[in-house]
Short mmCIF file of C-alpha atoms and ligand atoms in Angstrom, two decimals:
data_model
loop_
_atom_site.label_atom_id
_atom_site.label_comp_id
_atom_site.label_asym_id
_atom_site.label_seq_id
_atom_site.Cartn_x
_atom_site.Cartn_y
_atom_site.Cartn_z
CA MET A 1 13.17 17.11 -17.51
CA ALA A 2 10.11 15.50 -16.24
CA ARG A 3 10.71 12.16 -17.76
CA ARG A 4 14.36 12.38 -16.13
CA GLU A 5 12.63 13.07 -13.03
CA HIS A 6 10.38 10.10 -13.13
CA LEU A 7 13.56 8.07 -13.69
CA LEU A 8 15.04 9.48 -10.19
CA LYS A 9 13.04 11.03 -7.68
CA ILE A 10 14.87 12.53 -4.41
CA GLY A 11 12.01 14.11 -2.20
CA VAL A 12 9.71 13.47 0.65
CA SER A 13 9.11 10.00 -0.07
CA GLY A 14 12.62 9.39 0.14
CA ILE A 15 14.91 7.84 -2.90
CA ARG A 16 13.37 6.09 -5.83
CA GLY A 17 14.64 5.58 -9.41
CA VAL A 18 15.58 2.91 -12.30
CA VAL A 19 18.59 1.37 -10.91
CA GLY A 20 21.76 2.02 -12.26
CA GLU A 21 21.97 4.91 -14.60
CA PHE A 22 19.91 6.93 -11.88
CA LEU A 23 19.39 5.01 -8.72
CA THR A 24 23.30 4.10 -7.93
CA PRO A 25 25.00 2.47 -5.16
CA GLN A 26 26.78 5.40 -4.37
CA LEU A 27 23.72 7.45 -4.03
CA ALA A 28 21.95 4.95 -1.76
CA CYS A 29 25.13 4.57 0.27
CA ALA A 30 25.72 8.55 0.71
CA PHE A 31 21.35 8.56 1.77
CA ALA A 32 21.89 5.88 3.99
CA GLN A 33 24.69 7.61 5.62
CA ALA A 34 22.72 10.47 5.80
CA PHE A 35 19.91 8.36 7.71
CA GLY A 36 22.50 6.94 9.97
CA THR A 37 23.50 10.43 10.77
CA TYR A 38 20.04 11.68 11.08
CA VAL A 39 18.75 8.51 13.55
CA GLY A 40 22.02 8.51 15.62
CA GLN A 41 24.30 5.82 16.40
CA GLY A 42 22.80 2.53 17.40
CA ARG A 43 20.70 -0.36 15.68
CA VAL A 44 19.02 0.34 12.14
CA VAL A 45 17.22 -2.37 10.60
CA VAL A 46 17.58 -3.25 6.83
CA GLY A 47 15.78 -5.58 4.84
CA ARG A 48 14.42 -5.85 1.15
CA ASP A 49 11.72 -7.20 -1.37
CA THR A 50 13.58 -9.70 -4.09
CA ARG A 51 13.97 -7.57 -6.97
CA ALA A 52 17.57 -8.15 -8.59
CA SER A 53 19.26 -5.11 -7.17
CA GLY A 54 18.12 -5.57 -3.59
CA PRO A 55 21.49 -7.48 -2.96
CA MET A 56 23.52 -4.79 -4.05
CA LEU A 57 21.14 -1.61 -2.76
CA GLN A 58 21.38 -3.89 0.29
CA HIS A 59 24.94 -3.54 0.31
CA SER A 60 25.43 0.15 -0.01
CA VAL A 61 23.24 0.98 2.80
CA ALA A 62 24.96 -1.16 4.96
CA CYS A 63 27.83 0.71 3.98
CA GLY A 64 26.41 3.98 4.83
CA LEU A 65 24.58 3.06 7.99
CA LEU A 66 28.02 1.81 9.22
CA ALA A 67 30.14 4.88 8.16
CA ALA A 68 27.26 7.00 10.07
CA GLY A 69 28.49 4.38 13.20
CA CYS A 70 25.33 2.52 13.31
CA GLN A 71 24.88 -0.94 14.00
CA VAL A 72 23.00 -3.11 11.22
CA ILE A 73 20.28 -5.52 11.55
CA ASP A 74 20.15 -7.48 8.41
CA VAL A 75 16.55 -9.03 8.34
CA GLY A 76 16.99 -9.96 4.36
CA VAL A 77 13.70 -10.59 1.98
CA LEU A 78 10.60 -9.90 3.89
CA PRO A 79 7.68 -7.81 3.49
CA THR A 80 7.43 -4.28 4.52
CA PRO A 81 4.96 -4.46 7.15
CA THR A 82 7.37 -7.10 9.00
CA ILE A 83 10.10 -4.78 8.61
CA GLN A 84 8.23 -1.80 10.21
CA ILE A 85 6.81 -4.28 13.20
CA TYR A 86 10.42 -5.53 13.82
CA VAL A 87 11.78 -2.01 13.86
CA ALA A 88 9.13 -0.87 16.42
CA SER A 89 9.74 -3.89 18.67
CA SER A 90 13.13 -4.23 18.76
CA GLY A 91 14.40 -0.82 20.28
CA ALA A 92 15.84 -0.13 16.85
CA ARG A 93 17.01 3.69 15.97
CA GLY A 94 15.54 3.08 12.64
CA GLY A 95 14.57 0.80 9.62
CA ILE A 96 15.20 0.84 6.22
CA ALA A 97 13.48 -1.23 3.85
CA ILE A 98 14.84 -1.56 -0.02
CA THR A 99 11.75 -1.61 -2.44
CA ALA A 100 9.99 -0.20 -4.90
CA SER A 101 7.06 -1.43 -3.83
CA HIS A 102 4.54 -1.89 -6.81
CA ASN A 103 6.49 -0.28 -9.17
CA PRO A 104 8.16 -2.55 -12.59
CA SER A 105 11.31 -4.21 -11.37
CA GLU A 106 13.45 -1.79 -13.07
CA TYR A 107 12.88 0.81 -10.02
CA ASN A 108 13.68 0.30 -6.43
CA ALA A 109 13.73 2.88 -3.93
CA LEU A 110 14.34 2.78 -0.02
CA LYS A 111 11.10 3.36 2.38
CA LEU A 112 12.79 5.00 5.46
CA PHE A 113 11.38 4.08 9.29
CA GLY A 114 11.61 5.91 12.38
CA SER A 115 12.20 4.11 15.94
CA SER A 116 8.41 3.42 16.15
CA GLY A 117 8.40 1.36 12.71
CA LEU A 118 6.33 4.33 11.10
CA ILE A 119 7.14 6.19 7.45
CA PHE A 120 8.90 8.98 7.92
CA ASN A 121 6.80 11.87 8.70
CA SER A 122 6.60 15.30 6.25
CA TYR A 123 8.51 17.25 9.00
CA GLU A 124 11.40 14.15 9.59
CA ARG A 125 11.43 13.74 5.87
CA GLY A 126 12.30 17.32 5.10
CA GLU A 127 15.08 17.49 7.57
CA LEU A 128 16.42 14.52 6.45
CA LEU A 129 16.81 16.05 2.68
CA ASP A 130 18.65 18.84 4.20
CA LEU A 131 21.19 17.16 5.58
CA PHE A 132 21.34 15.05 2.56
CA HIS A 133 21.84 18.09 0.33
CA GLN A 134 23.65 19.34 2.68
CA SER A 135 26.34 16.35 2.81
CA ASP A 136 27.09 16.83 6.26
CA PHE A 137 27.44 13.04 7.42
CA ARG A 138 28.67 11.68 10.66
CA GLN A 139 32.15 9.66 10.14
CA ALA A 140 32.62 7.27 12.71
CA SER A 141 36.18 6.91 14.00
CA ASN A 142 37.69 3.38 13.46
CA GLU A 143 36.42 2.51 17.20
CA GLU A 144 32.88 3.30 16.89
CA ILE A 145 32.48 1.30 13.10
CA GLY A 146 29.56 -1.29 14.19
CA SER A 147 28.83 -4.37 12.42
CA VAL A 148 26.21 -6.47 10.81
CA THR A 149 24.09 -8.85 12.47
CA CYS A 150 21.17 -11.04 10.81
CA ASP A 151 18.09 -11.81 12.64
CA PHE A 152 15.81 -13.86 10.07
CA ASP A 153 13.27 -15.54 12.17
CA ALA A 154 11.90 -13.19 14.76
CA PRO A 155 10.42 -10.48 12.60
CA LYS A 156 8.37 -13.03 10.77
CA ARG A 157 6.94 -14.47 14.48
CA ARG A 158 6.68 -11.21 15.88
CA HIS A 159 4.39 -9.69 12.71
CA PHE A 160 2.14 -13.20 12.65
CA GLU A 161 1.59 -13.52 16.57
CA ARG A 162 0.49 -9.17 16.39
CA VAL A 163 -1.68 -10.24 13.65
CA LEU A 164 -3.59 -13.33 15.01
CA ARG A 165 -4.19 -11.35 18.06
CA HIS A 166 -7.12 -9.84 16.76
CA VAL A 167 -9.08 -13.42 15.00
CA ASP A 168 -10.26 -16.49 16.08
CA VAL A 169 -7.29 -18.44 15.15
CA GLU A 170 -8.78 -21.87 16.17
CA ARG A 171 -11.93 -21.11 14.21
CA ILE A 172 -10.21 -20.72 10.84
CA ARG A 173 -8.04 -23.65 11.29
CA ALA A 174 -10.97 -25.56 12.10
CA ARG A 175 -12.51 -24.80 8.27
CA ARG A 176 -8.92 -25.82 6.35
CA PHE A 177 -9.91 -23.39 3.80
CA LEU A 178 -8.35 -24.09 0.70
CA VAL A 179 -6.52 -20.98 -0.62
CA GLY A 180 -5.10 -19.70 -3.84
CA LEU A 181 -2.03 -17.33 -3.74
CA ASP A 182 0.08 -15.24 -5.98
CA ALA A 183 2.78 -13.92 -4.11
CA VAL A 184 4.72 -12.21 -7.41
CA ASN A 185 7.91 -14.05 -6.71
CA GLY A 186 8.19 -10.93 -4.29
CA ALA A 187 9.04 -11.00 -0.32
CA GLY A 188 5.64 -12.91 0.21
CA ALA A 189 7.10 -15.85 -1.62
CA VAL A 190 9.11 -16.77 1.78
CA THR A 191 6.23 -15.35 4.20
CA THR A 192 2.95 -16.14 2.92
CA VAL A 193 2.62 -19.91 2.14
CA PRO A 194 4.11 -20.60 6.00
CA PHE A 195 1.70 -17.73 7.38
CA LEU A 196 -1.76 -19.64 5.66
CA ARG A 197 -0.60 -22.97 5.53
CA ASP A 198 1.17 -23.37 9.45
CA TRP A 199 -0.28 -20.60 11.47
CA LEU A 200 -3.60 -20.34 9.64
CA GLY A 201 -4.11 -23.90 9.06
CA CYS A 202 -5.16 -23.54 5.51
CA ARG A 203 -4.34 -26.00 2.70
CA VAL A 204 -2.08 -23.32 -0.14
CA GLU A 205 -2.13 -23.55 -3.80
CA ALA A 206 0.26 -20.99 -4.88
CA ILE A 207 1.83 -19.57 -7.93
CA ASN A 208 5.08 -17.15 -8.08
CA VAL A 209 6.24 -18.04 -5.18
CA ASP A 210 9.79 -18.47 -6.30
CA PRO A 211 11.79 -15.41 -4.40
CA THR A 212 14.93 -16.11 -6.91
CA ARG A 213 12.70 -15.48 -10.23
CA PRO A 214 11.65 -11.89 -11.95
CA PHE A 215 8.13 -10.80 -11.04
CA PRO A 216 5.74 -12.94 -13.91
CA ARG A 217 3.06 -10.03 -13.93
CA VAL A 218 2.70 -6.45 -13.55
CA ALA A 219 3.41 -6.09 -10.04
CA GLU A 220 0.63 -4.00 -8.55
CA PRO A 221 -2.21 -6.45 -7.78
CA ARG A 222 -5.19 -4.99 -9.62
CA PRO A 223 -8.32 -6.77 -11.09
CA ASP A 224 -6.80 -6.33 -14.72
CA THR A 225 -3.72 -8.26 -13.42
CA LEU A 226 -4.32 -11.43 -11.61
CA GLY A 227 -5.59 -13.35 -14.58
CA ASP A 228 -3.22 -16.68 -13.56
CA LEU A 229 -4.93 -16.24 -9.74
CA SER A 230 -8.43 -16.19 -11.20
CA GLU A 231 -7.27 -19.73 -13.78
CA LEU A 232 -5.64 -20.90 -10.18
CA VAL A 233 -8.93 -20.50 -8.10
CA ARG A 234 -10.87 -21.54 -10.39
CA ARG A 235 -8.96 -24.91 -11.33
CA THR A 236 -8.38 -26.04 -7.88
CA GLY A 237 -11.86 -24.77 -6.58
CA ALA A 238 -9.96 -22.55 -4.19
CA ASP A 239 -12.41 -21.12 -1.57
CA VAL A 240 -10.18 -17.50 -1.54
CA GLY A 241 -7.32 -16.19 -3.77
CA PHE A 242 -4.92 -13.96 -2.12
CA ALA A 243 -2.39 -11.71 -4.77
CA GLN A 244 0.22 -9.47 -3.03
CA ASP A 245 2.42 -6.51 -4.53
CA PRO A 246 6.40 -7.36 -4.18
CA ASP A 247 6.62 -6.06 -1.00
CA GLY A 248 3.80 -7.23 0.87
CA ASP A 249 1.87 -4.50 1.86
CA ARG A 250 -0.84 -4.32 -0.64
CA LEU A 251 -3.35 -7.25 -1.20
CA ALA A 252 -6.23 -8.06 -4.05
CA VAL A 253 -8.62 -10.90 -3.59
CA ALA A 254 -10.66 -13.40 -5.76
CA ASP A 255 -13.79 -14.97 -4.84
CA GLU A 256 -14.69 -18.43 -5.05
CA THR A 257 -15.43 -17.85 -8.56
CA GLY A 258 -12.16 -16.66 -9.50
CA ARG A 259 -13.65 -12.95 -10.08
CA VAL A 260 -10.94 -10.37 -8.49
CA ILE A 261 -13.69 -8.14 -6.35
CA ASP A 262 -12.52 -4.50 -6.29
CA ASN A 263 -10.17 -3.42 -3.47
CA ASP A 264 -12.62 -0.99 -2.01
CA ASP A 265 -14.76 -4.06 -1.37
CA VAL A 266 -12.15 -5.77 0.49
CA LEU A 267 -11.24 -2.79 2.58
CA ALA A 268 -15.30 -2.29 3.11
CA LEU A 269 -15.11 -6.03 4.42
CA VAL A 270 -12.05 -5.71 6.78
CA VAL A 271 -13.16 -2.13 8.11
CA ASP A 272 -16.88 -3.97 9.20
CA ALA A 273 -14.86 -6.87 10.60
CA ALA A 274 -12.57 -4.36 12.41
CA LEU A 275 -15.62 -1.90 13.64
CA GLU A 276 -17.27 -5.25 15.23
CA ASN A 277 -14.61 -5.45 18.09
CA LEU A 278 -12.85 -2.21 18.63
CA PRO A 279 -14.10 1.63 19.22
CA GLY A 280 -12.80 4.11 16.72
CA ASP A 281 -13.46 5.94 13.49
CA VAL A 282 -12.23 5.47 9.93
CA VAL A 283 -9.70 6.99 7.75
CA VAL A 284 -9.55 6.54 3.83
CA ASN A 285 -8.01 8.38 0.85
CA LEU A 286 -10.41 10.78 -1.32
CA THR A 287 -10.66 8.30 -4.23
CA THR A 288 -12.20 5.54 -1.49
CA SER A 289 -15.27 4.37 -2.47
CA ALA A 290 -17.96 5.43 -0.41
CA VAL A 291 -18.95 2.28 0.45
CA VAL A 292 -17.12 2.61 3.75
CA ASN A 293 -18.98 5.61 4.69
CA ASP A 294 -22.14 3.03 4.64
CA ILE A 295 -20.14 0.71 6.96
CA ALA A 296 -19.39 3.05 8.95
CA ARG A 297 -22.62 4.55 9.46
CA ALA A 298 -23.43 1.05 10.42
CA HIS A 299 -21.72 0.94 13.16
CA GLY A 300 -22.26 4.49 14.51
CA ARG A 301 -18.55 5.82 13.63
CA LYS A 302 -17.16 8.77 11.02
CA VAL A 303 -15.18 8.44 8.51
CA TYR A 304 -11.94 11.29 7.68
CA ARG A 305 -10.88 11.55 4.10
CA THR A 306 -7.52 12.66 3.36
CA PRO A 307 -5.23 13.17 0.05
CA VAL A 308 -3.75 10.17 -1.57
CA GLY A 309 -0.73 8.37 -0.43
CA GLU A 310 0.03 6.10 2.34
CA ALA A 311 1.45 8.74 4.49
CA ASN A 312 -1.76 10.82 4.79
CA VAL A 313 -3.86 8.55 5.90
CA VAL A 314 -1.57 6.95 8.69
CA GLU A 315 -0.96 10.95 9.77
CA THR A 316 -5.07 11.75 10.45
CA MET A 317 -5.37 8.09 11.54
CA GLN A 318 -2.62 9.52 14.40
CA VAL A 319 -4.55 12.06 14.86
CA VAL A 320 -7.82 10.91 15.41
CA ASN A 321 -6.67 7.56 16.84
CA ALA A 322 -8.67 5.93 14.13
CA ALA A 323 -9.67 1.75 14.40
CA ILE A 324 -8.85 1.15 10.85
CA GLY A 325 -7.83 3.12 7.47
CA GLY A 326 -6.75 2.17 3.94
CA GLU A 327 -6.72 3.21 0.65
CA GLY A 328 -9.33 1.04 -1.44
CA SER A 329 -8.11 1.37 -4.95
CA ASN A 330 -4.59 0.89 -3.67
CA GLY A 331 -5.53 -2.54 -2.38
CA GLY A 332 -4.08 -1.36 1.22
CA VAL A 333 -5.66 -1.81 4.76
CA ILE A 334 -4.36 -0.44 7.70
CA PHE A 335 -5.02 -1.35 11.19
CA PRO A 336 -3.23 0.31 14.33
CA ALA A 337 -3.69 -2.44 16.17
CA VAL A 338 -1.29 -4.32 14.42
CA HIS A 339 0.69 -1.68 13.36
CA MET A 340 0.19 1.74 11.55
CA CYS A 341 1.20 0.48 8.13
CA ARG A 342 -0.59 -0.87 4.95
CA ASP A 343 -0.60 -5.03 5.85
CA SER A 344 -1.65 -7.18 3.46
CA TYR A 345 -1.52 -10.05 6.21
CA THR A 346 -4.01 -8.31 8.62
CA GLY A 347 -6.32 -8.15 5.46
CA MET A 348 -6.36 -11.76 4.54
CA ALA A 349 -6.64 -12.70 8.25
CA PHE A 350 -9.68 -10.97 8.78
CA LEU A 351 -11.10 -12.04 5.53
CA LEU A 352 -10.58 -15.80 6.86
CA ASP A 353 -12.13 -14.99 9.67
CA ARG A 354 -15.12 -13.79 8.57
CA MET A 355 -15.34 -16.20 6.40
CA ALA A 356 -15.15 -18.68 9.27
CA GLN A 357 -17.47 -16.87 11.63
CA THR A 358 -20.49 -16.10 9.12
CA GLY A 359 -19.90 -19.62 6.84
CA GLU A 360 -20.51 -17.21 3.98
CA THR A 361 -18.18 -17.37 0.61
CA VAL A 362 -16.45 -13.87 -0.79
CA SER A 363 -18.85 -13.79 -3.00
CA GLU A 364 -21.80 -14.00 -0.71
CA LEU A 365 -19.56 -11.36 1.79
CA THR A 366 -19.42 -9.16 -0.94
CA ARG A 367 -22.81 -9.25 -2.50
CA ARG A 368 -24.25 -7.88 1.13
CA LEU A 369 -22.17 -4.62 0.43
CA PRO A 370 -23.68 -1.54 -0.68
CA ARG A 371 -23.53 -1.57 -4.72
CA TYR A 372 -21.78 1.45 -6.12
CA TYR A 373 -20.08 1.15 -9.63
CA ARG A 374 -16.29 2.74 -9.99
CA LYS A 375 -14.31 3.94 -13.20
CA LEU A 376 -10.39 4.50 -12.78
CA GLY A 377 -8.54 6.25 -15.62
CA LYS A 378 -6.72 9.29 -16.86
CA VAL A 379 -6.12 11.88 -19.43
CA THR A 380 -3.04 13.31 -20.49
CA TYR A 381 -2.05 17.08 -21.54
CA GLU A 382 0.27 19.34 -22.32
CA HIS A 383 2.34 21.25 -19.84
CA GLY A 384 0.38 24.62 -18.88
CA MET A 385 -2.82 23.25 -19.41
CA LEU A 386 -3.35 22.21 -15.92
CA GLY A 387 -4.72 25.41 -14.44
CA ALA A 388 -7.48 25.69 -17.50
CA LEU A 389 -8.60 21.82 -17.14
CA MET A 390 -9.45 22.06 -13.06
CA GLN A 391 -11.13 25.60 -13.52
CA ALA A 392 -12.90 24.18 -16.78
CA LEU A 393 -14.30 21.48 -13.77
CA GLU A 394 -14.90 23.56 -11.26
CA ASP A 395 -16.92 26.08 -13.64
CA ARG A 396 -18.58 22.86 -15.07
CA PHE A 397 -20.49 22.02 -11.22
CA PRO A 398 -20.65 25.39 -9.77
CA ASP A 399 -22.99 24.70 -6.66
CA VAL A 400 -21.44 20.85 -6.16
CA GLU A 401 -19.82 20.45 -2.55
CA THR A 402 -16.24 20.29 -3.02
CA ASP A 403 -13.12 18.77 -1.31
CA ARG A 404 -9.71 20.52 -2.39
CA SER A 405 -7.13 18.97 -0.36
CA ASP A 406 -5.92 16.82 -3.54
CA GLY A 407 -7.27 17.86 -6.88
CA LEU A 408 -10.36 18.08 -6.55
CA LYS A 409 -13.40 16.22 -5.23
CA LEU A 410 -17.15 16.86 -6.75
CA ILE A 411 -19.49 14.94 -4.30
CA TRP A 412 -23.16 14.63 -4.72
CA PRO A 413 -25.35 12.23 -2.62
CA ASP A 414 -25.34 9.28 -4.24
CA ALA A 415 -21.88 10.13 -6.59
CA TRP A 416 -18.47 11.76 -6.43
CA ILE A 417 -15.93 12.37 -9.38
CA HIS A 418 -12.26 13.28 -8.20
CA VAL A 419 -9.40 14.54 -10.28
CA ARG A 420 -5.85 14.75 -9.31
CA ALA A 421 -2.54 15.78 -11.59
CA SER A 422 -0.12 13.23 -11.00
CA ASN A 423 2.97 14.32 -8.99
CA THR A 424 5.53 12.96 -11.87
CA GLU A 425 4.17 13.50 -15.01
CA PRO A 426 1.20 15.28 -17.18
CA ILE A 427 -1.39 13.14 -15.98
CA LEU A 428 -4.58 13.70 -14.71
CA ARG A 429 -6.31 10.70 -12.94
CA LEU A 430 -10.14 10.66 -13.03
CA ALA A 431 -11.70 8.60 -10.58
CA VAL A 432 -15.95 8.23 -10.92
CA GLU A 433 -18.10 6.50 -8.33
CA ALA A 434 -22.32 6.23 -8.56
CA SER A 435 -24.88 4.04 -7.38
CA ASP A 436 -25.99 3.55 -10.80
CA GLU A 437 -23.77 1.98 -13.47
CA ALA A 438 -25.67 4.20 -15.87
CA ARG A 439 -24.95 7.46 -14.46
CA MET A 440 -21.42 6.54 -13.61
CA GLU A 441 -20.50 5.74 -17.17
CA SER A 442 -22.12 8.91 -18.47
CA MET A 443 -20.33 10.99 -15.77
CA TYR A 444 -17.11 9.69 -17.04
CA LYS A 445 -17.86 10.01 -20.35
CA GLY A 446 -18.80 13.47 -19.69
CA LEU A 447 -15.57 14.16 -17.87
CA GLU A 448 -13.54 13.10 -20.81
CA GLU A 449 -15.48 15.38 -23.22
CA LEU A 450 -15.06 18.46 -21.08
CA PHE A 451 -11.49 17.70 -21.10
CA ALA A 452 -11.07 16.88 -24.82
CA GLU A 453 -13.14 20.19 -25.23
CA VAL A 454 -10.56 22.46 -23.04
CA LYS A 455 -7.40 20.88 -24.85
CA GLY A 456 -8.89 21.32 -28.14
CA ALA A 457 -9.70 24.79 -27.70
MG1 MG B 1 3.71 -1.92 -1.62
#
């Protein structure tokens, strides 16, 4: 049952699954018709990443939208943030990005945006889901059936113009940085080289920029999946290396030695740059490093913590009118002055601007950050054990500060533990951070031993 649910998930985050047996073209069409019914007659923007099922599902989605009486604007293969910004700036009723983000290539999904180009919030998602389950769809009459038009150039321009308003473009261009890029043959394969080369004057050494080919590596850009980028940076002597996920919202960064730096540190560097120029606080998820607190404190700002997930971070950012936010380990920077969405292009531009401003290398910039040691991992369990496992954790540390908004986070002055259950599988996700490496290792080991004990009891 859990396995099947994992293969197709229709829920608050939209619709996601393994294409073919589970996520069928019929289902995508019906879901798009429900979406068209919900947002109403008018223009709806549809774009996608590069996975093989993209064109098929895009036709299904267009079909459902047309049946509901919408006009379809096809923007082709584009990063998700580019699609969101175009939705917001084009007077469209909403938008759909066909992408399973960092999930493997056999998956696909529909990401849904309202007229302001924001991810549907929990209320909108609930309403849409009701409409979908009731199959209460609008059927356009013959006279009402709209058409599909294409706009392949304006979205990129709008996105890049918005990002570059917040950095000193001439200062970056003057440095003629040599940049290594791994775009995983995803949506960034068509947009990132022009962004770096034509807009920012960089020299670019790129791998995996063929949108017609499959993903050549694990799609999620993490330190352990980016060996080819490290090698590229070392071989070419690049100043910096960038890696994206298939829909171009996540970013990972390699320094000039080819070492892929921790995504929490990337977020910290970008937060530091943003707070220098803008008022407002910072919002990050519970698993993001305390390094962000140190940076915010240095600027006299506050850090708000949310459950894991972009939608959760975005909702809180709106409430507190944040300057910047993100999810460290997920490689996400959310900068509302560009758009309230995760955006790798903002991250790249801010980092290059910082390098140009300070004259420092990426490793020098990173070394100046407060040092924390982190370890992420997971523990599997039999269904029915979750309560006992979490209770054991509570009992082990009775007197520590806690946060229960997403699993359990235990917070000490110089360390924290965050344990949360997966939504889809019987897995506990563990995260431990401490300012001392030996302490972090022993805390992590203690956690594993505690759970092993409970499972063996
Ligand atoms: Mg993504």
